Tab-separated table of C-alpha atoms in Angstrom:
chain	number	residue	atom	x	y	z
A	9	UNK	CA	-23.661	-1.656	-69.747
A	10	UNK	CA	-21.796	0.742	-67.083
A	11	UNK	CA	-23.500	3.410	-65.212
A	12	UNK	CA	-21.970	6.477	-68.464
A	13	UNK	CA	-22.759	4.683	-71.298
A	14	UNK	CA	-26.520	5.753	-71.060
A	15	UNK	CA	-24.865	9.450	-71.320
A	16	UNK	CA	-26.199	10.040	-74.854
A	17	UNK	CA	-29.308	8.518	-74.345
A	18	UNK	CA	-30.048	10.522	-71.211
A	19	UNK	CA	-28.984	13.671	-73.590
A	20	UNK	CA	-31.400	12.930	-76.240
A	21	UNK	CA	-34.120	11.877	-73.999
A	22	UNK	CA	-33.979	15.911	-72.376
A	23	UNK	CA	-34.284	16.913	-75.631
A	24	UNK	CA	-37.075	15.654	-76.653
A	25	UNK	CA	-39.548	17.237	-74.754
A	26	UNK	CA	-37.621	20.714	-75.067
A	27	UNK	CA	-40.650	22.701	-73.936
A	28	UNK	CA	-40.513	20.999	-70.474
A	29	UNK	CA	-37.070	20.485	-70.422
A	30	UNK	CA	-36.760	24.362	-70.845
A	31	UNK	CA	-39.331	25.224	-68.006
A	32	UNK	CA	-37.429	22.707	-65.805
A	33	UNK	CA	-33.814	24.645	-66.445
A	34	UNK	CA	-35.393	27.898	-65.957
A	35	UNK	CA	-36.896	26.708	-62.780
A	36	UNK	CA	-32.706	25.862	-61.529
A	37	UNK	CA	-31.231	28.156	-63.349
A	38	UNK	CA	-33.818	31.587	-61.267
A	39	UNK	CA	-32.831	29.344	-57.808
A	40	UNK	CA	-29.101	29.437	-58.563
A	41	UNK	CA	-29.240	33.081	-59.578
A	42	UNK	CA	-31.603	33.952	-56.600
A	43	UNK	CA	-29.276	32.456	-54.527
A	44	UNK	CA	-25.655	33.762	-55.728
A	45	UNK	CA	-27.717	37.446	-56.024
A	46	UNK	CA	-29.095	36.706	-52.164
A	47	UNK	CA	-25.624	35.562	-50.690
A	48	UNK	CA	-23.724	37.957	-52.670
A	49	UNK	CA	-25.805	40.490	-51.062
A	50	UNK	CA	-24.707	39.372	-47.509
A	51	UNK	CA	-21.386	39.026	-48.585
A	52	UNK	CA	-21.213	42.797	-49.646
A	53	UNK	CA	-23.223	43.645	-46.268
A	54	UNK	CA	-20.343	41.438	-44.318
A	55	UNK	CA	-17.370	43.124	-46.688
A	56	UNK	CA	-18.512	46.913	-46.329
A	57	UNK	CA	-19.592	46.186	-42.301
A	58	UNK	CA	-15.917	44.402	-41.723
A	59	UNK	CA	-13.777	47.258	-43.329
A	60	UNK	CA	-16.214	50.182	-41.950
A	61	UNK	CA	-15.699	48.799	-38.448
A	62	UNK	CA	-11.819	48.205	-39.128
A	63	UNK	CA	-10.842	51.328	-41.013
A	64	UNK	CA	-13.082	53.909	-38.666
A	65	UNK	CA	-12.566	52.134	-35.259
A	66	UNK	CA	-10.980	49.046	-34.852
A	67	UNK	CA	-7.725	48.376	-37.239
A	68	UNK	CA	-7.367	44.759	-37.453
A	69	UNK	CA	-5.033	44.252	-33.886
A	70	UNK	CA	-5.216	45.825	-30.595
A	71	UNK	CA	-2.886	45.853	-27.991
A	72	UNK	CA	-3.402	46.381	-24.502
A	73	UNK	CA	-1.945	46.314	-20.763
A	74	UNK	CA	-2.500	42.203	-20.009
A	75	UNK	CA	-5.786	42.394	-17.809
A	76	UNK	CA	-7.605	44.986	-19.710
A	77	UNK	CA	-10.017	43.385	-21.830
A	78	UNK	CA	-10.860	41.958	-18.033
A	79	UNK	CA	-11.305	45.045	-15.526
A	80	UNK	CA	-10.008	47.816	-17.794
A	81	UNK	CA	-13.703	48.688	-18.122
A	82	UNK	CA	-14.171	49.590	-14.340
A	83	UNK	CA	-10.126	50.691	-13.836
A	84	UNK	CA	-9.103	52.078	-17.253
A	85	UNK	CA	-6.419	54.418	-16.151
A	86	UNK	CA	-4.813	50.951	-14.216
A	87	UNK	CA	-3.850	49.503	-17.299
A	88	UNK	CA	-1.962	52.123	-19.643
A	89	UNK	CA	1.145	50.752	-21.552
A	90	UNK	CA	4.176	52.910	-20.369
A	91	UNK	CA	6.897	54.023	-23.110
A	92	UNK	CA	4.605	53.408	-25.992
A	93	UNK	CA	7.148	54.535	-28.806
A	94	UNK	CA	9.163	52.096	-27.988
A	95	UNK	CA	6.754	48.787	-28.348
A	96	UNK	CA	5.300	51.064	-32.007
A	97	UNK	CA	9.041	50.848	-33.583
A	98	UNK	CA	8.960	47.270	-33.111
A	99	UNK	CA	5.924	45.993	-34.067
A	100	UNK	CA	5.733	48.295	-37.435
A	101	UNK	CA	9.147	46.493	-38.208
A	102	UNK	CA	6.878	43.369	-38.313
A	103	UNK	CA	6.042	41.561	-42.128
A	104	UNK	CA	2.430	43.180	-43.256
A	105	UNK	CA	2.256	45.576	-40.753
A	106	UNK	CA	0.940	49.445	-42.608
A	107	UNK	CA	1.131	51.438	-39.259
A	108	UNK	CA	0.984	51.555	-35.715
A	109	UNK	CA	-1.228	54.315	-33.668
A	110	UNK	CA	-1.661	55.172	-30.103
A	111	UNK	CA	-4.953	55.735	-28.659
A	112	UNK	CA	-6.234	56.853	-25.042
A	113	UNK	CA	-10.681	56.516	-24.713
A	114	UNK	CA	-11.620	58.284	-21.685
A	115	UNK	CA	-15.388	59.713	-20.194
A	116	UNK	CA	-15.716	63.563	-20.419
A	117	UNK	CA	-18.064	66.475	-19.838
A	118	UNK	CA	-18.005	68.530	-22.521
A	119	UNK	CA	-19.289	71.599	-22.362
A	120	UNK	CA	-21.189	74.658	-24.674
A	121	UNK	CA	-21.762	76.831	-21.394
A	122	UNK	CA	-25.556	76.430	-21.477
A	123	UNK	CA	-25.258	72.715	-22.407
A	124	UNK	CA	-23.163	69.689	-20.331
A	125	UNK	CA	-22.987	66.420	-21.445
A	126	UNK	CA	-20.900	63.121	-21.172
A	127	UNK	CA	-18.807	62.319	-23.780
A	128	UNK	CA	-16.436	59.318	-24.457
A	129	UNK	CA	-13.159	60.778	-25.986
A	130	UNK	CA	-11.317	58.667	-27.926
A	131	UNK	CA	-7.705	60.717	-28.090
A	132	UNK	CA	-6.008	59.683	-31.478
A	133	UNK	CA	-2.686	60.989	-33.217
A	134	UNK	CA	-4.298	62.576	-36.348
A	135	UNK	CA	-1.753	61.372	-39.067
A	136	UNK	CA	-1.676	57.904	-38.602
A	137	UNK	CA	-5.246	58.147	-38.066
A	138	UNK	CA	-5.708	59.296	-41.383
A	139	UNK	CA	-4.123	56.891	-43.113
A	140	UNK	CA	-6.275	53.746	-40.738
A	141	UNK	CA	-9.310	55.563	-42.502
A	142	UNK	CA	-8.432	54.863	-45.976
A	143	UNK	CA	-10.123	51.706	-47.591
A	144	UNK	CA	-8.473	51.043	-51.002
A	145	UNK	CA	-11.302	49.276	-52.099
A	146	UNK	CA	-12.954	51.758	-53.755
A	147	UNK	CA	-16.378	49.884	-53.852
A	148	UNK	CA	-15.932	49.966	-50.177
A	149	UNK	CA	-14.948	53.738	-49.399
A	150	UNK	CA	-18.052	54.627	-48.450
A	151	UNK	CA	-18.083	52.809	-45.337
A	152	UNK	CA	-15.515	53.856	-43.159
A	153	UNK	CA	-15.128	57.120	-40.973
A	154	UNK	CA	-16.430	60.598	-42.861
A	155	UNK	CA	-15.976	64.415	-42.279
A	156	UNK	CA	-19.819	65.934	-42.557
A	157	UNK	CA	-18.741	69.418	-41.980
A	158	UNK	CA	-15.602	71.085	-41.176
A	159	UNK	CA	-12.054	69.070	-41.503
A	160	UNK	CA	-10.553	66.302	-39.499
A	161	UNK	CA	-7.535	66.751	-37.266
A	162	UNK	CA	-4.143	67.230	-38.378
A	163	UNK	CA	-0.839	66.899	-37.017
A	164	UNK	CA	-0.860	70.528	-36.327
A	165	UNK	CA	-4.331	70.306	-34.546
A	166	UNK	CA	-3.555	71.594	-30.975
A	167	UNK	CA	-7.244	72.134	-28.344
A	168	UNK	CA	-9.545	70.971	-31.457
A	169	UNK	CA	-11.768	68.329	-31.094
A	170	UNK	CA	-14.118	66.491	-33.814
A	171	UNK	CA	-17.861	65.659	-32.948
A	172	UNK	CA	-19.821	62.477	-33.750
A	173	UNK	CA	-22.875	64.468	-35.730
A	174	UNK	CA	-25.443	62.923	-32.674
A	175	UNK	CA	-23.306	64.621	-30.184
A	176	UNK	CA	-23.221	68.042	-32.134
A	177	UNK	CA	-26.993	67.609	-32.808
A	178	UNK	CA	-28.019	67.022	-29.476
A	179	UNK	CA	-25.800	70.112	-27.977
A	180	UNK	CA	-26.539	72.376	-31.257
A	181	UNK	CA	-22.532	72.602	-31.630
A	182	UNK	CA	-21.482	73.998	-34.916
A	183	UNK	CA	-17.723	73.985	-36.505
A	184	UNK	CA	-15.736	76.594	-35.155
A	185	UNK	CA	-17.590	76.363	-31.717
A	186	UNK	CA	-15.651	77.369	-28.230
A	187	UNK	CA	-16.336	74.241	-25.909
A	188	UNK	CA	-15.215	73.468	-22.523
A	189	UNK	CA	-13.944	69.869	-22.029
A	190	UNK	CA	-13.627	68.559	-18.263
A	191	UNK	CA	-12.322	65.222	-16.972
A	192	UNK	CA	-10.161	63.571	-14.335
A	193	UNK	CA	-6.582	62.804	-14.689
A	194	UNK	CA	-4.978	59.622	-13.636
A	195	UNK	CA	-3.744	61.065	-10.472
A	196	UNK	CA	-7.890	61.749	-9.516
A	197	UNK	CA	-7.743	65.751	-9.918
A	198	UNK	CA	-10.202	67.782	-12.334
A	199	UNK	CA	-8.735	69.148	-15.590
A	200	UNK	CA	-10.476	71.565	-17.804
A	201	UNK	CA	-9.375	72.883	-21.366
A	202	UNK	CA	-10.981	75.607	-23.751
A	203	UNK	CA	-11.430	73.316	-26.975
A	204	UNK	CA	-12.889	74.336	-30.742
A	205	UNK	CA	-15.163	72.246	-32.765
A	206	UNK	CA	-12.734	71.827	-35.899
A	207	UNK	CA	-15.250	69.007	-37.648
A	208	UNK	CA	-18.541	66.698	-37.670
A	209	UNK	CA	-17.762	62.976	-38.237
A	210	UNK	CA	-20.037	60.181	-39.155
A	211	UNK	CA	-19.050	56.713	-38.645
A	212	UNK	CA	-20.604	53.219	-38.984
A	213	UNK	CA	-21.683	53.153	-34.936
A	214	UNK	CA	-24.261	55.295	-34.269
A	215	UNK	CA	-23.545	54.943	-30.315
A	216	UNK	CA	-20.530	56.414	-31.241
A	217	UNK	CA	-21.695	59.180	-33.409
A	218	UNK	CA	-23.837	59.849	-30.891
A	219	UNK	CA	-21.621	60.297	-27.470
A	220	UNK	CA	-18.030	60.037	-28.991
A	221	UNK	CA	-15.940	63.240	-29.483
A	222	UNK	CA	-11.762	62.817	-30.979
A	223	UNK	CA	-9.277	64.300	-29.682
A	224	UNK	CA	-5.744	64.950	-30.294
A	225	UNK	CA	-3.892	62.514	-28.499
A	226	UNK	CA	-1.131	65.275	-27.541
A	227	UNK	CA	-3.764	67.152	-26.244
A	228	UNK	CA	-5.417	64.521	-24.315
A	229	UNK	CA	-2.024	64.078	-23.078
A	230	UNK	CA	-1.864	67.385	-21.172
A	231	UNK	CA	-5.529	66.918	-19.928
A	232	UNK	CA	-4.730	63.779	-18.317
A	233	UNK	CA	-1.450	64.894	-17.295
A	234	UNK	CA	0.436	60.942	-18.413
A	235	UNK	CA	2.318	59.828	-21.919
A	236	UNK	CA	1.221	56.588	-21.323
A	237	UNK	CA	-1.433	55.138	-23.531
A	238	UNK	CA	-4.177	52.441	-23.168
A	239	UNK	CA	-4.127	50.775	-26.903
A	240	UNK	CA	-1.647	50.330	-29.985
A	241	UNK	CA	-4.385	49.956	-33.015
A	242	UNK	CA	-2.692	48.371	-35.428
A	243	UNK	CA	-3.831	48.526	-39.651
A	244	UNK	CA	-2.480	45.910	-41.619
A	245	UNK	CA	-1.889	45.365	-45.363
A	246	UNK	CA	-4.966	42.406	-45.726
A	247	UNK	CA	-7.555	41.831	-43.701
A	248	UNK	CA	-6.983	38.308	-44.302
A	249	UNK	CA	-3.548	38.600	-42.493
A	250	UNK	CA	-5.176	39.177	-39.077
A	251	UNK	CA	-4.586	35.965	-37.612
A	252	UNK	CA	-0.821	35.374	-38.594
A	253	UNK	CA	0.176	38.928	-37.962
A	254	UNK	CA	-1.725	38.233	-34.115
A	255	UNK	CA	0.619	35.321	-33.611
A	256	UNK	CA	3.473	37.400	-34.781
A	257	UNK	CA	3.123	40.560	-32.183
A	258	UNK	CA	2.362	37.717	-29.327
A	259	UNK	CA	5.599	36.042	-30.271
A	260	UNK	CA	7.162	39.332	-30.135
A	261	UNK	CA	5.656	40.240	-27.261
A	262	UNK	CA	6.772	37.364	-25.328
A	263	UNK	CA	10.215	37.565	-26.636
A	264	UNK	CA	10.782	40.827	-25.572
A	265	UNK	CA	8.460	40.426	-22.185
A	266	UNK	CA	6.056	43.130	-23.057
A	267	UNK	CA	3.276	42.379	-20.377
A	268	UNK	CA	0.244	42.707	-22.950
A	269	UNK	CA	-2.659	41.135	-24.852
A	270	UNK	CA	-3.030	41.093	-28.544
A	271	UNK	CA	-6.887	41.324	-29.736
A	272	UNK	CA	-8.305	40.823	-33.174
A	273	UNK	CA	-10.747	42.619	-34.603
A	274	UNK	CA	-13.148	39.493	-34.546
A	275	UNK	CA	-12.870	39.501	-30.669
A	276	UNK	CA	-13.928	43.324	-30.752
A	277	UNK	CA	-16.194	43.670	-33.186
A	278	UNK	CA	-19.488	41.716	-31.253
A	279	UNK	CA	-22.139	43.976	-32.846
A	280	UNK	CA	-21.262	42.922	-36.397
A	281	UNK	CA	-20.491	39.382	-34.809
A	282	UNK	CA	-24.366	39.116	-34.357
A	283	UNK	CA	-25.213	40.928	-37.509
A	284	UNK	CA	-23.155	38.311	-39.413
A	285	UNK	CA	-24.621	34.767	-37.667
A	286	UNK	CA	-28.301	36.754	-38.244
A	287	UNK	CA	-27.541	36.903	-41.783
A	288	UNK	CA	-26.086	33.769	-42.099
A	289	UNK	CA	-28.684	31.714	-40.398
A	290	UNK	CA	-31.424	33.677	-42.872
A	291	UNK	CA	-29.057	32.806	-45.957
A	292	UNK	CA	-29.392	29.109	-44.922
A	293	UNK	CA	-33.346	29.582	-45.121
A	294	UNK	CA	-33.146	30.921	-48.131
A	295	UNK	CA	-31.409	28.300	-49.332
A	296	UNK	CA	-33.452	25.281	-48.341
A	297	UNK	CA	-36.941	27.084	-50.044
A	298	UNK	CA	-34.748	27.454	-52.969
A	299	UNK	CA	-33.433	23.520	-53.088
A	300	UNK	CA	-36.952	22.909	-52.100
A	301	UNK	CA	-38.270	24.889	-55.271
A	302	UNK	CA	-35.473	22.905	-57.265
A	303	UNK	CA	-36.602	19.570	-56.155
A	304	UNK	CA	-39.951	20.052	-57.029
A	305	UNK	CA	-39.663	20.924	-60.483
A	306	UNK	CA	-37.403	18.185	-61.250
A	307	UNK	CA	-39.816	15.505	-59.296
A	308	UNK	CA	-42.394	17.160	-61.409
A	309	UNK	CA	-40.810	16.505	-64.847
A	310	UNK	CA	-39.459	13.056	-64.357
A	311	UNK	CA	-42.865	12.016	-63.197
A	312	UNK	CA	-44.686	13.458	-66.233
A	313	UNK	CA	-41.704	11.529	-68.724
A	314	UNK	CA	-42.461	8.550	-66.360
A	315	UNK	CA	-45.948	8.485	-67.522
A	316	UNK	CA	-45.319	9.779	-70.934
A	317	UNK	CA	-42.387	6.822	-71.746
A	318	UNK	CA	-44.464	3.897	-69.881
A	319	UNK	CA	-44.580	2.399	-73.103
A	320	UNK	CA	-41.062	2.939	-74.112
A	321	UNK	CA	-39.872	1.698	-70.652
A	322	UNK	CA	-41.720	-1.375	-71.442
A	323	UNK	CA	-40.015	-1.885	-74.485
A	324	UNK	CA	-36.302	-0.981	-73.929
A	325	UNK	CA	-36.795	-3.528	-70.735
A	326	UNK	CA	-38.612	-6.370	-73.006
A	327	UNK	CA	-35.098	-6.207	-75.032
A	328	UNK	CA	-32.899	-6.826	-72.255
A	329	UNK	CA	-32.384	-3.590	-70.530
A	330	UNK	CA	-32.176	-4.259	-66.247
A	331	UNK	CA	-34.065	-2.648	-64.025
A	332	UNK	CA	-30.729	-0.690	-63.020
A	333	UNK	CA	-30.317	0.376	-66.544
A	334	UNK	CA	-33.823	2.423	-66.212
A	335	UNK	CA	-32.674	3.710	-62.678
A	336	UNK	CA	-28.927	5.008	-63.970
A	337	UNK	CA	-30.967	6.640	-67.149
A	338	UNK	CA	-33.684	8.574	-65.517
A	339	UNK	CA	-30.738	9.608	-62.874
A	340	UNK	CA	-28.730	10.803	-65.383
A	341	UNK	CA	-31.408	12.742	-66.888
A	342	UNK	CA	-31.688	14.781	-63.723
A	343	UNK	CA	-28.305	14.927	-62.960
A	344	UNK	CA	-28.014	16.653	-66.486
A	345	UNK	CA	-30.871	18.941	-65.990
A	346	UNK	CA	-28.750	19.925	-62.705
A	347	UNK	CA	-25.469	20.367	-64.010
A	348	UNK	CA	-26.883	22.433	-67.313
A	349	UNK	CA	-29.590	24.447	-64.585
A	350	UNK	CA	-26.992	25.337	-62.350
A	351	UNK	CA	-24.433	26.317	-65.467
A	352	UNK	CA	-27.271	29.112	-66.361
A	353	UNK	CA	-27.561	29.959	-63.142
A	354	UNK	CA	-24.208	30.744	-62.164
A	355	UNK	CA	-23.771	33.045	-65.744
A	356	UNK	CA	-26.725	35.331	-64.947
A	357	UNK	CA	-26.500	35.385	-61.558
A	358	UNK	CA	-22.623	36.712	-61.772
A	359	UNK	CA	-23.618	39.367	-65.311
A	360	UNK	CA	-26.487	40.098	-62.501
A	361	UNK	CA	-24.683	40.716	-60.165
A	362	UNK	CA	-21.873	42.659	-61.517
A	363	UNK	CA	-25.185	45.384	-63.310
A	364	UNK	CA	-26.083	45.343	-59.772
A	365	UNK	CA	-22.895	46.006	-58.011
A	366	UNK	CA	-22.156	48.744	-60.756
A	367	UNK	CA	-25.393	50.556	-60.597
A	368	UNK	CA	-25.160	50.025	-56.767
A	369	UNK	CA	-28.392	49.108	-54.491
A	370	UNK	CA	-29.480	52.136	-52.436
A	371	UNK	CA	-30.043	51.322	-48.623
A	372	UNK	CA	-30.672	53.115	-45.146
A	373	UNK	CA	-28.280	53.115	-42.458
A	374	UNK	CA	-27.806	49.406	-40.924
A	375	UNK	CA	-28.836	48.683	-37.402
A	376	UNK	CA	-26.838	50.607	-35.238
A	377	UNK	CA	-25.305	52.646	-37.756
A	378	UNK	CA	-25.847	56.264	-39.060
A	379	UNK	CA	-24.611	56.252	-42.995
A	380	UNK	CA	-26.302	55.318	-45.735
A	381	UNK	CA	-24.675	52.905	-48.397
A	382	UNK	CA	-25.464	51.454	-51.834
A	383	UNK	CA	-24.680	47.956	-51.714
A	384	UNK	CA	-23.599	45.435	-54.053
A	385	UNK	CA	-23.052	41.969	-54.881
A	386	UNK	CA	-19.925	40.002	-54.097
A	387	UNK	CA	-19.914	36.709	-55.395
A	388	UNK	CA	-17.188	34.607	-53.687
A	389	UNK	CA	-15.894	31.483	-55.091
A	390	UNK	CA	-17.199	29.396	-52.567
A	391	UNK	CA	-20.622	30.851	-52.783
A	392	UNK	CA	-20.534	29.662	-56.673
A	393	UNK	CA	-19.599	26.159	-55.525
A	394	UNK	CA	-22.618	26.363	-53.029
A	395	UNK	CA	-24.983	27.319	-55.798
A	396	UNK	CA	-23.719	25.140	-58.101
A	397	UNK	CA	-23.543	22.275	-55.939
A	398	UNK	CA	-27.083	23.130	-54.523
A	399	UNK	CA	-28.516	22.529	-57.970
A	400	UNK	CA	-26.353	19.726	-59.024
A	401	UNK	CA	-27.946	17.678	-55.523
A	402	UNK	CA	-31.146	18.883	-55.487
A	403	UNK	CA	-31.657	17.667	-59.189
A	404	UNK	CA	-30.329	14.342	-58.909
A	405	UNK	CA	-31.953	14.061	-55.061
A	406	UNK	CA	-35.411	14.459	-56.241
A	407	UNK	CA	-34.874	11.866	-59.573
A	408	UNK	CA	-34.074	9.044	-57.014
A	409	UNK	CA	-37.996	8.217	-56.749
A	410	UNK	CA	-39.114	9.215	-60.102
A	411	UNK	CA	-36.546	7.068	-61.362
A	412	UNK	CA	-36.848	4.076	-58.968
A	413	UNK	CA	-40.814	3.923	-60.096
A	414	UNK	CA	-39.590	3.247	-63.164
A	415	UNK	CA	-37.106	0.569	-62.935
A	416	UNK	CA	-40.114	-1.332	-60.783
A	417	UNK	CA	-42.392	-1.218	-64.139
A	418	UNK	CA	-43.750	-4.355	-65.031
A	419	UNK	CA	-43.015	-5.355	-68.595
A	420	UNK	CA	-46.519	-6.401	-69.259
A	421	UNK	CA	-48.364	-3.723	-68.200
A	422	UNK	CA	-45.820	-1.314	-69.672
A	423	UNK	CA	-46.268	-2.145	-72.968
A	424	UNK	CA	-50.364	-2.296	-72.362
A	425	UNK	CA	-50.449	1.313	-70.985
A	426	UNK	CA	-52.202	3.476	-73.110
């Protein structure tokens, strides 16, 4: 006999003992769901953290002067990108690219006239701004950049400014406030303009809700006396895009000689970088308790039908069944238990998940950040696989002893066990 012709034998043999045949599927079926619910929950946390940090910050490409990302930090005003418009027609010409904006980020005083404090200004053109904040997925809008008080900056704004809601806390600013903003230019002289608060933003960095003022990037123009500016953030149609949209700019680029470097978002975003190997590394933890829990209830089971079906193992073998014919059924038996555990698992964990995601899962700001969120559960196709797979191993895994204990019965003292 081949290896699938003890199929329906293996079938019945599960049903017998329905009872523990039930406890054992429940057993894979919780570990599956507990671990579809546990990665879909990082997924989610990955999701919301990627667009919040694209759509309020980011985009998904920036451009720079070639030798910023190196010693812009120390030299930032030695590295703008002259005649801006020019590289922006160009590169929103480009297959899945939405828009192209222009950003300067310089350090500040700002000013209340009883309190000073340093500021990072990150100058913006408020349209096209606008329209980077928008997530379309609407299970995600609550991530990116939001107006607490006030309104955001328009294309008409002219000397208004928009606070991160530390910032205004810490220098009791309110909308409608009169503020003095100071800074150098790029030639090295002071510059001072009479600005008013015109909103209170919240965003997923909390650094930068806490020291980061916007600007108007006209505005920030005048104040730092150049039309030159130090990025191109660039927002894309999919997320998923970044890479091949990258390689198209730096074709472009090279074509045309633009002396710049293209950066993805991955290369930017360190903080949720970390946050996402973190998770990741706990996920895999998570998993091996779960296979663990998996292997010991089906080690369990075949052991008790071991010692229940002496007897009958005795028999079958006195007939003419081989040793290997014992080993492929008993295998088969928890292979089955696998396949139908992890079945169960992946149904309720995705009707689960998708209550879950509906009713949404209330949580305090993230590390770092300053906005609360309700989270849900995204269950990706490869996370079913895992689960599934998970089981489907685990199952058959721990049968291998249970089952090799059986084929080395002997016949006599089979049939004499009592």
């Amino acid at each position: 006999m081949t290896f699938w012709r003890f199929v329906p034998l293996a079938f019945r043999n599960i049903r017998r003992n329905r009872v523990r045949s039930s406890i054992t599927l429940a057993a894979i079926a919780v570990g599956a769901t507990a671990l579809l619910l546990a990665g879909g929950f990082f997924q989610d946390t990955f999701l919301r953290m990627r667009e919040g940090i694209i759509h309020s910050h980011l985009g998904h490409v920036q451009i720079f002067k070639k030798g910023y990302s190196q010693y812009g930090a120390a030299h930032p005003f030695d590295y703008l990108i002259q005649n801006p418009a020019a590289l922006v027609s160009r590169i929103e010409n480009l297959p899945n690219v939405e828009l192209v904006t222009q950003r300067i980020l310089f350090s500040a005083l700002l000013s209340t006239g009883e309190n000073t404090v340093a500021v990072t200004a990150q100058a913006i053109q408020p349209g096209r701004e606008a329209q980077l904040t928008v997530i379309r997925n609407l299970r995600h809008a609550d991530t990116g950049l939001a107006i607490l008080h006030g309104e955001n900056l328009s294309e008409e704004s002219s000397f208004e400014i928009l606070l991160g809601q530390g910032l205004a806390r810490s220098i009791d600013a309110k909308v409608g406030d009169e503020l003095v903003i100071l800074t150098n230019t790029i030639g090295g002289s002071l510059n001072a303009f009479d600005v008013t608060v015109k909103g209170i933003f919240a965003s997923p960095s909390k650094e930068f809700d806490d020291h980061g003022i916007r600007i108007p990037l006209e505005t920030a123009s005048k104040l730092l006396r150049t039309d030159a500016v130090q990025s191109l953030v660039v927002l894309l149609t999919e997320t998923d895009l970044t890479e091949t949209v990258r390689a198209s700019i730096e074709q472009l680029a090279s074509s045309e000689n633009w002396e710049v470097e293209v950066l993805a978002w991955p290369e930017l975003a360190d903080f949720y970088n970390r946050v996402v190997a973190l998770y990741q590394r706990q996920f895999a933890v998570l998993a091996l308790i779960i296979a663990l829990i998996v292997v010991l209830s089906i080690f369990n089971t075949m052991n008790m039908a071991i010692s229940e079906r002496t007897r009958e193992i005795g028999t079958i073998m006195a007939i003419g069944y081989r040793r290997r014919d014992v080993l492929s059924i008993f295998l088969l038996e928890g292979l089955f238990l696998g396949l139908l555990g992890g079945l169960l698992g992946l149904v309720f964990g995705q009707g689960l998940g998708f209550v879950l995601s509906v009713s949404g899962i209330p949580m305090p700001p993230p590390p770092g950040g300053s906005v609360e969120w309700k989270a849900g559960i995204e269950i990706t196709r490869q996370l079913l696989l895992q689960a599934f797979g998970m089981c489907v191993l685990a199952s058959t895994l721990s049968s291998i002893y249970p089952a090799w204990r059986a084929s080395r019965l002997v016949i006599a003292d089979a049939l004499r066990h009592t």
